[in-house]
Short mmCIF file of N, CA and C in Angstrom, two decimals:
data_model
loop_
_atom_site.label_atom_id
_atom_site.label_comp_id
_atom_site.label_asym_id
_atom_site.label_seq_id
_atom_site.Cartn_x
_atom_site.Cartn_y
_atom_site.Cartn_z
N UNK K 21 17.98 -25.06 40.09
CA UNK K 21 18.02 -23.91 39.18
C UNK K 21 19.41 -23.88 38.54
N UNK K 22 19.43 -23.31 37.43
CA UNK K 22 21.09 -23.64 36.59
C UNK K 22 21.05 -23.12 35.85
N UNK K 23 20.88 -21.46 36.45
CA UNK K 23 20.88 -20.08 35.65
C UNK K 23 20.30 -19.47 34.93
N UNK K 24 19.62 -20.42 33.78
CA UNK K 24 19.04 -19.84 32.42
C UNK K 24 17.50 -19.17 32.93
N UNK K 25 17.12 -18.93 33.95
CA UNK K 25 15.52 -19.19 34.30
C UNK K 25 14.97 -17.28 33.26
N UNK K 26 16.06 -16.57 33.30
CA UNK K 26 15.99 -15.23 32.74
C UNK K 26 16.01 -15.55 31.32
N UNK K 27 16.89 -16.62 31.13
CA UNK K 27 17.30 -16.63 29.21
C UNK K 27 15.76 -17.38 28.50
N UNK K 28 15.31 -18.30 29.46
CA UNK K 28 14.31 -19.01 29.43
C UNK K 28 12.81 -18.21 29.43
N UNK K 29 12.49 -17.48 30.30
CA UNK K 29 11.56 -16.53 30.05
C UNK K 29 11.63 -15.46 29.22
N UNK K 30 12.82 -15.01 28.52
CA UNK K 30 13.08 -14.17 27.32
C UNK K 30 12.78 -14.51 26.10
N UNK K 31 13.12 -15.96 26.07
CA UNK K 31 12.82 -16.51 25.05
C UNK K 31 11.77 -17.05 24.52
N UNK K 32 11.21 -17.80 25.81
CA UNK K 32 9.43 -17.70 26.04
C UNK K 32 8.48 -17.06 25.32
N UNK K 33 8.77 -15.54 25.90
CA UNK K 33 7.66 -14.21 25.65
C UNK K 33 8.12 -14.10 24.47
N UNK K 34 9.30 -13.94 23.67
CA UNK K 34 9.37 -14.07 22.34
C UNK K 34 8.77 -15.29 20.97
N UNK K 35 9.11 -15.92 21.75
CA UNK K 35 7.71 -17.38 21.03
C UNK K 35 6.42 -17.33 20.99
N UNK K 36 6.04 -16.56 22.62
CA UNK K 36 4.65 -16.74 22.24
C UNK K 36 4.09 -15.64 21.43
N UNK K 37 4.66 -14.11 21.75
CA UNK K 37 3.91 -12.93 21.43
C UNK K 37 4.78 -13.20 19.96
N UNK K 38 5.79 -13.98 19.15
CA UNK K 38 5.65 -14.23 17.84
C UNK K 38 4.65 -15.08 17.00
N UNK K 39 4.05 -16.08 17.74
CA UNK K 39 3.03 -16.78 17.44
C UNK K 39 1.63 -16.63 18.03
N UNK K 40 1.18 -15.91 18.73
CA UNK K 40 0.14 -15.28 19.44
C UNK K 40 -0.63 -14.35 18.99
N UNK K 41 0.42 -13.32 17.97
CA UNK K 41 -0.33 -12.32 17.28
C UNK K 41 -0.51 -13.10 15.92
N UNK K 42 0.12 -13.70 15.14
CA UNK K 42 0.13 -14.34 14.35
C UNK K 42 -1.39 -15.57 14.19
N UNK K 43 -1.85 -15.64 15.25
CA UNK K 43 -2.94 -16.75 15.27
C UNK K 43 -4.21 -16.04 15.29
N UNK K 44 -4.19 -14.56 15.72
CA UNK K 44 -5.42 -13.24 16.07
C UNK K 44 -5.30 -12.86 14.65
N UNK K 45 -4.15 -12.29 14.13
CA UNK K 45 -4.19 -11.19 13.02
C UNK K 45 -4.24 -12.00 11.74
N UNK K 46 -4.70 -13.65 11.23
CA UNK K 46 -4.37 -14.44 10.52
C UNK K 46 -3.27 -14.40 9.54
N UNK K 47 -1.83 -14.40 10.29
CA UNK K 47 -0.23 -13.82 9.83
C UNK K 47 -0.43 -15.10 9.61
N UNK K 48 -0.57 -16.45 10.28
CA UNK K 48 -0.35 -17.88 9.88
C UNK K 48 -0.92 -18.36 9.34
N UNK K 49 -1.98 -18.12 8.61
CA UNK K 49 -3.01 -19.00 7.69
C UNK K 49 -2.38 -17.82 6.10
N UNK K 50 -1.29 -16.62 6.27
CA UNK K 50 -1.22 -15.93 4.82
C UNK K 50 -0.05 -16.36 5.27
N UNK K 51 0.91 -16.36 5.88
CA UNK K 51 2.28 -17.15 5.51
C UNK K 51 2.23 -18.60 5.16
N UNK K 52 0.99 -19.03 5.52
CA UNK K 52 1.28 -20.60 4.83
C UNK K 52 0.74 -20.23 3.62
N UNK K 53 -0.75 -19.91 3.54
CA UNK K 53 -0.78 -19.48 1.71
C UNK K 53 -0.31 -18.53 1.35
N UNK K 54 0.22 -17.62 1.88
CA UNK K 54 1.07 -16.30 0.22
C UNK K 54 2.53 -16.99 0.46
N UNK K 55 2.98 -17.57 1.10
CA UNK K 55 4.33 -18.36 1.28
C UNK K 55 4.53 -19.36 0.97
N UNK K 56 4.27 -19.83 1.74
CA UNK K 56 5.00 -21.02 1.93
C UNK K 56 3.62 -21.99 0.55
N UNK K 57 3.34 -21.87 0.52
CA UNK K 57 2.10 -22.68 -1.05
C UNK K 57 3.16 -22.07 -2.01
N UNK K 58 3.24 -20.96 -1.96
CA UNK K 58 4.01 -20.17 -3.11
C UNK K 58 5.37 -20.83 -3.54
N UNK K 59 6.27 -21.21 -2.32
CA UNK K 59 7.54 -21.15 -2.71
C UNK K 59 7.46 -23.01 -3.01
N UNK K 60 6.67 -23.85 -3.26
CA UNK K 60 6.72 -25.00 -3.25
C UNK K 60 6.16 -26.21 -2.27
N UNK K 61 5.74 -25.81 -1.56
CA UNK K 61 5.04 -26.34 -0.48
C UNK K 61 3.83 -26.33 -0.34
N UNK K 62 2.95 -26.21 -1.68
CA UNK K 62 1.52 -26.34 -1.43
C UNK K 62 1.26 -27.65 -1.88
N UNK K 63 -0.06 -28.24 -0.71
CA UNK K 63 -0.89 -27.75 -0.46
C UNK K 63 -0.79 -27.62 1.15
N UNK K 64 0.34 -28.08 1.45
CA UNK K 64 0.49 -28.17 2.95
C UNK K 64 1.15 -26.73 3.69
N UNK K 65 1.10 -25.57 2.99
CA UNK K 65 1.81 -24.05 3.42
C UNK K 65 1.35 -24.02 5.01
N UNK K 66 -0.42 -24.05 4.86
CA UNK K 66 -1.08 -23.73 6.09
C UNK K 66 -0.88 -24.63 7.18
N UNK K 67 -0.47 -26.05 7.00
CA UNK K 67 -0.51 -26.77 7.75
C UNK K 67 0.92 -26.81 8.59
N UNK K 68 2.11 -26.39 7.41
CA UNK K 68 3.27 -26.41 7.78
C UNK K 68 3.43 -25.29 8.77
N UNK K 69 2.68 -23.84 8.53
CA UNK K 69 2.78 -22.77 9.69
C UNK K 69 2.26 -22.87 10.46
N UNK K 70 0.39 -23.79 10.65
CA UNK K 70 0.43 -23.66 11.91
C UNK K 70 1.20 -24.48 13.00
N UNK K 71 1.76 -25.49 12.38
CA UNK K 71 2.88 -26.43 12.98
C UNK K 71 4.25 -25.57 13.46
N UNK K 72 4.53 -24.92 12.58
CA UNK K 72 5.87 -23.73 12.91
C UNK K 72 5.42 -23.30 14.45
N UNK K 73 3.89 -22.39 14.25
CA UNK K 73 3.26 -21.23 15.85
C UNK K 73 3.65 -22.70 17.00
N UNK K 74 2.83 -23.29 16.39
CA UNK K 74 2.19 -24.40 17.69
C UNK K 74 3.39 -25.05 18.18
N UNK K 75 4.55 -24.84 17.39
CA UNK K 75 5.52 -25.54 18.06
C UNK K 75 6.55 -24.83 19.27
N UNK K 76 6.09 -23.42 18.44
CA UNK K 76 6.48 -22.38 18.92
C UNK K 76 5.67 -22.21 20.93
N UNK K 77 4.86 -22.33 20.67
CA UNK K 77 3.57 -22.02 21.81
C UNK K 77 4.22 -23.17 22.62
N UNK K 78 4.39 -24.74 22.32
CA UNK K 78 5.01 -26.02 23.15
C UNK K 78 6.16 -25.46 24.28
N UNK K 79 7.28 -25.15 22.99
CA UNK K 79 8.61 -24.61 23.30
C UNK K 79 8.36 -24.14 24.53
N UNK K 80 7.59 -22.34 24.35
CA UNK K 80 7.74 -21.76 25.15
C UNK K 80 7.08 -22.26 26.73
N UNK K 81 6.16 -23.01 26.42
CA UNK K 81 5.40 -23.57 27.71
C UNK K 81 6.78 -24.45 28.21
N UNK K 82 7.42 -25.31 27.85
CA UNK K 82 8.47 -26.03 28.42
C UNK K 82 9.49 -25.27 28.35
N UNK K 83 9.99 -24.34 28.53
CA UNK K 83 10.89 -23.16 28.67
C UNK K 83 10.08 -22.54 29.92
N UNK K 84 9.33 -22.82 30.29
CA UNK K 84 8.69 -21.68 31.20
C UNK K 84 8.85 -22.52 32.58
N UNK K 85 8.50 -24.04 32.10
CA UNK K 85 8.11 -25.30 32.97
C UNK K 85 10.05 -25.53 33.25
N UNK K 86 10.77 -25.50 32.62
CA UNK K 86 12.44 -26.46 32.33
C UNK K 86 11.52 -27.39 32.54
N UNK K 87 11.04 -28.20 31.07
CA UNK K 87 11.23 -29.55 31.06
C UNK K 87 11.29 -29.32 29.96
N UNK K 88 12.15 -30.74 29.46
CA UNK K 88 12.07 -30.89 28.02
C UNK K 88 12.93 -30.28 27.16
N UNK K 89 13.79 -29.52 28.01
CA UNK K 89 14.18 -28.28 27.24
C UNK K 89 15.42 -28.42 25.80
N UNK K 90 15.57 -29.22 26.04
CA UNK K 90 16.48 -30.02 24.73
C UNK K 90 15.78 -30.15 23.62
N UNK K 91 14.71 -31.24 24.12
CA UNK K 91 13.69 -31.32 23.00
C UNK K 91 13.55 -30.02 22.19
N UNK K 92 12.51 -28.98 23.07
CA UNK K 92 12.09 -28.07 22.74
C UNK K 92 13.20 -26.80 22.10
N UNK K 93 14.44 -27.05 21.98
CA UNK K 93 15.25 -26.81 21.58
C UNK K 93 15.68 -26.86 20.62
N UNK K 94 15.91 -28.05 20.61
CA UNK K 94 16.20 -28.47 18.84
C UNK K 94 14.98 -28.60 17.62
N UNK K 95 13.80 -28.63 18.24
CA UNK K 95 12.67 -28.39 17.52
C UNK K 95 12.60 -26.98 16.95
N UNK K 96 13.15 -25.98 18.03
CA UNK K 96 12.95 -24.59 17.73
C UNK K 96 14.05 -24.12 16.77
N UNK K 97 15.40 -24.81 17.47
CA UNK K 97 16.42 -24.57 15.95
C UNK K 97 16.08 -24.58 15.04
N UNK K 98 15.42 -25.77 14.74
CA UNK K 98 15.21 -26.43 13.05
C UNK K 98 14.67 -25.26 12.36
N UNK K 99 13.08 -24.97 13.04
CA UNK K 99 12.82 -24.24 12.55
C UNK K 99 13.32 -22.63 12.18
N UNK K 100 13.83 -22.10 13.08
CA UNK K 100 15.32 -20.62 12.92
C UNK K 100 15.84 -21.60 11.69
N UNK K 101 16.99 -22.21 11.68
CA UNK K 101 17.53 -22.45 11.04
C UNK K 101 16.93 -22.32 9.51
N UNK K 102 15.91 -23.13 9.10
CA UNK K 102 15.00 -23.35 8.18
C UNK K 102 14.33 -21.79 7.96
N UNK K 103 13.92 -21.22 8.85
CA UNK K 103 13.74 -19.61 8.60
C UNK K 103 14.62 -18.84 8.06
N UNK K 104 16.12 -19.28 8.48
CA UNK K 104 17.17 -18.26 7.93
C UNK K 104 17.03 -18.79 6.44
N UNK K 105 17.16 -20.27 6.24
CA UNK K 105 17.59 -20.95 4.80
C UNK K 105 15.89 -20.20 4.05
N UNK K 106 14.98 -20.29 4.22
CA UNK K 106 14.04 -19.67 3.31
C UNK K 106 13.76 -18.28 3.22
N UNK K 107 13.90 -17.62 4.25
CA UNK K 107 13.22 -16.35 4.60
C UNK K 107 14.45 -14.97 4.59
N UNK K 108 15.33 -15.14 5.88
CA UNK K 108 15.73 -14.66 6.11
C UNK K 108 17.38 -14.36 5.36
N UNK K 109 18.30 -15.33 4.71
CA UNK K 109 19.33 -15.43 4.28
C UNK K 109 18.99 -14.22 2.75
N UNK K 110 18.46 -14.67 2.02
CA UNK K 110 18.27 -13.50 0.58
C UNK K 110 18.46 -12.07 1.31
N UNK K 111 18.00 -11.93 2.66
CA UNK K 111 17.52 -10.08 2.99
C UNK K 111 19.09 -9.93 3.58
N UNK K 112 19.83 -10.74 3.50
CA UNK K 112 21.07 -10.47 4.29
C UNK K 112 21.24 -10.85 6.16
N UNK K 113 22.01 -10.37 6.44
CA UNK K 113 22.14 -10.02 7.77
C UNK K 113 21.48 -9.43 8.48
N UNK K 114 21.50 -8.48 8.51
CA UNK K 114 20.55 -7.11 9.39
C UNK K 114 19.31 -7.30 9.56
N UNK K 115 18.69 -7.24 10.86
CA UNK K 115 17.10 -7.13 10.92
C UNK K 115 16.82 -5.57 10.31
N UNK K 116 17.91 -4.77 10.99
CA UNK K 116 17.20 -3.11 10.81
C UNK K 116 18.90 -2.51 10.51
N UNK K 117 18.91 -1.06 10.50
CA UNK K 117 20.22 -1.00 10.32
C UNK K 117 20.66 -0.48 8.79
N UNK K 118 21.46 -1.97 8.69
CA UNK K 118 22.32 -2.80 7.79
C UNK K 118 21.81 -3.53 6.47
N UNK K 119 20.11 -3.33 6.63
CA UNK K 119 19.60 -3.93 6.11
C UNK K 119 18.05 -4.01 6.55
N UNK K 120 17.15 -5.05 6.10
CA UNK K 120 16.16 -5.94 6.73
C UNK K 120 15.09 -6.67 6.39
N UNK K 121 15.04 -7.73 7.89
CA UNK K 121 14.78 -8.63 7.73
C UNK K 121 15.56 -9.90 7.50
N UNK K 122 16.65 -9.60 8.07
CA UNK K 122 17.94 -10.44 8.11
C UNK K 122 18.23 -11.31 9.33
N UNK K 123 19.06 -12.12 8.91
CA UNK K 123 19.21 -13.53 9.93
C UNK K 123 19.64 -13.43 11.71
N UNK K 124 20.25 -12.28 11.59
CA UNK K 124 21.07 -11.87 12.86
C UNK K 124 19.91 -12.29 14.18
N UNK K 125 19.03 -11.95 14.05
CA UNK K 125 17.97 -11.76 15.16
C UNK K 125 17.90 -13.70 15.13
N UNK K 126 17.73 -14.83 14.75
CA UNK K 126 17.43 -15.68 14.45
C UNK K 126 18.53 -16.52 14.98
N UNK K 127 19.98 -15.81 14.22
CA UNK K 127 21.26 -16.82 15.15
C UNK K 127 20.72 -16.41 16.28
N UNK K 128 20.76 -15.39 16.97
CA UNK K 128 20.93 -14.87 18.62
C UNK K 128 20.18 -15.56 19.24
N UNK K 129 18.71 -16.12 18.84
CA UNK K 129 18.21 -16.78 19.27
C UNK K 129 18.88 -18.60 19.45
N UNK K 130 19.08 -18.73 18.30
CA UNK K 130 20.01 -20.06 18.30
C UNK K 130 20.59 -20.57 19.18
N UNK K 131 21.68 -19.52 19.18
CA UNK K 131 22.58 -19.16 20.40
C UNK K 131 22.30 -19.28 21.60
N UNK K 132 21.14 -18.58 22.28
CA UNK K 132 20.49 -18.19 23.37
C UNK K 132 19.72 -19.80 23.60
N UNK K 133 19.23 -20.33 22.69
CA UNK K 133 18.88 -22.11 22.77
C UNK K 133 19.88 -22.60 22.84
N UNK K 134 20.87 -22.73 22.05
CA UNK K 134 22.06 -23.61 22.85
C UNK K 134 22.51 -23.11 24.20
N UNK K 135 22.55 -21.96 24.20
CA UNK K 135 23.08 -22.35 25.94
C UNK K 135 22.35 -22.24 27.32
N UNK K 136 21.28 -22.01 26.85
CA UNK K 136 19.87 -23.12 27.66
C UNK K 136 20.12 -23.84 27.71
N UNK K 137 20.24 -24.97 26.67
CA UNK K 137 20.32 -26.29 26.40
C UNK K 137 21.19 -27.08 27.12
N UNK K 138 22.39 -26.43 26.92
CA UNK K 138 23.55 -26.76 27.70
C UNK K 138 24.37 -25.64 28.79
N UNK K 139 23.47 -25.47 29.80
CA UNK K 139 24.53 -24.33 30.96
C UNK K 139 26.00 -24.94 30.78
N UNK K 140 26.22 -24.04 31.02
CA UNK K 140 27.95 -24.23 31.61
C UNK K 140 28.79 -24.72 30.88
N UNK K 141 28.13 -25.25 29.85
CA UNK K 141 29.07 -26.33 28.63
C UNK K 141 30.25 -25.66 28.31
N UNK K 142 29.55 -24.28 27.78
CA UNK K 142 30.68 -23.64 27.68
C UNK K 142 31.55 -22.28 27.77
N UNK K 143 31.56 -22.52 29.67
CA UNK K 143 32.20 -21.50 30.24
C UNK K 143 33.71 -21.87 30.44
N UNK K 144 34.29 -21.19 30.66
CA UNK K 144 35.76 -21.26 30.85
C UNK K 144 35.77 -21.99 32.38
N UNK K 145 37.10 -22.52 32.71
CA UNK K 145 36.59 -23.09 33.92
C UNK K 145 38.09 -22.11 34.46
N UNK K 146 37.66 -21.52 35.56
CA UNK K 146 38.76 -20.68 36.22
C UNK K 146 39.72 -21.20 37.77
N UNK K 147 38.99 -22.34 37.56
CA UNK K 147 39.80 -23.21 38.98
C UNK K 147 41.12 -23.76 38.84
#
């Protein structure tokens, strides 16, 4: 065990219940067509989101398991990252607040994947 097993199941339940309701309430078959078709990416919008959930759903299963967790890491960046660059960067910063619908919620996650990714990398060392 090597700490993250809390950061790991946080992040989990946030993957799935973001892609979980999204697959019931058809949020991923209208973000790939009112979106993502829209902004240049058609005809593949639908195919590209359900790839976004499903990668999402992987992640969190190997976050739940620690395996893989690098992988499933940098897969999940891309996509944050790629969320902030399309979605989230125009609304600003702020999810709520300050604004919304903003990137803040998206680094934290980032964040919270890198240091999954890497425990301890980068703690201070006090010895």
């Amino acid at each position: 065990m090597n700490g993250t097993l809390l950061l790991r199941l946080a992040v989990a339940l946030i993957l799935l219940t973001h892609s979980i309701f999204g697959i019931f309430n058809n949020g991923i078959n209208d973000f790939g067509n009112l979106y993502l078709n829209q902004i240049g990416f058609a005809p593949f919008g639908v195919v590209i989101a359900w790839s976004i959930k499903l990668s999402h759903v992987v992640a969190a299963v190997l976050l739940i398991l620690n395996k893989y967790i690098k992988l499933a890491g940098f897969v999940t960046i891309f996509v944050l990252i790629m969320g902030i660059i399309l979605v989230h960067f125009q609304e600003g910063w702020f999810v709520v607040g300050g604004g919304r619908n903003g990137a803040e919620y998206n680094f934290l996650l980032i964040i919270v994947l890198v240091a999954i990714m890497y425990p301890g990398r980068f703690a201070k060392d006090t010895n």
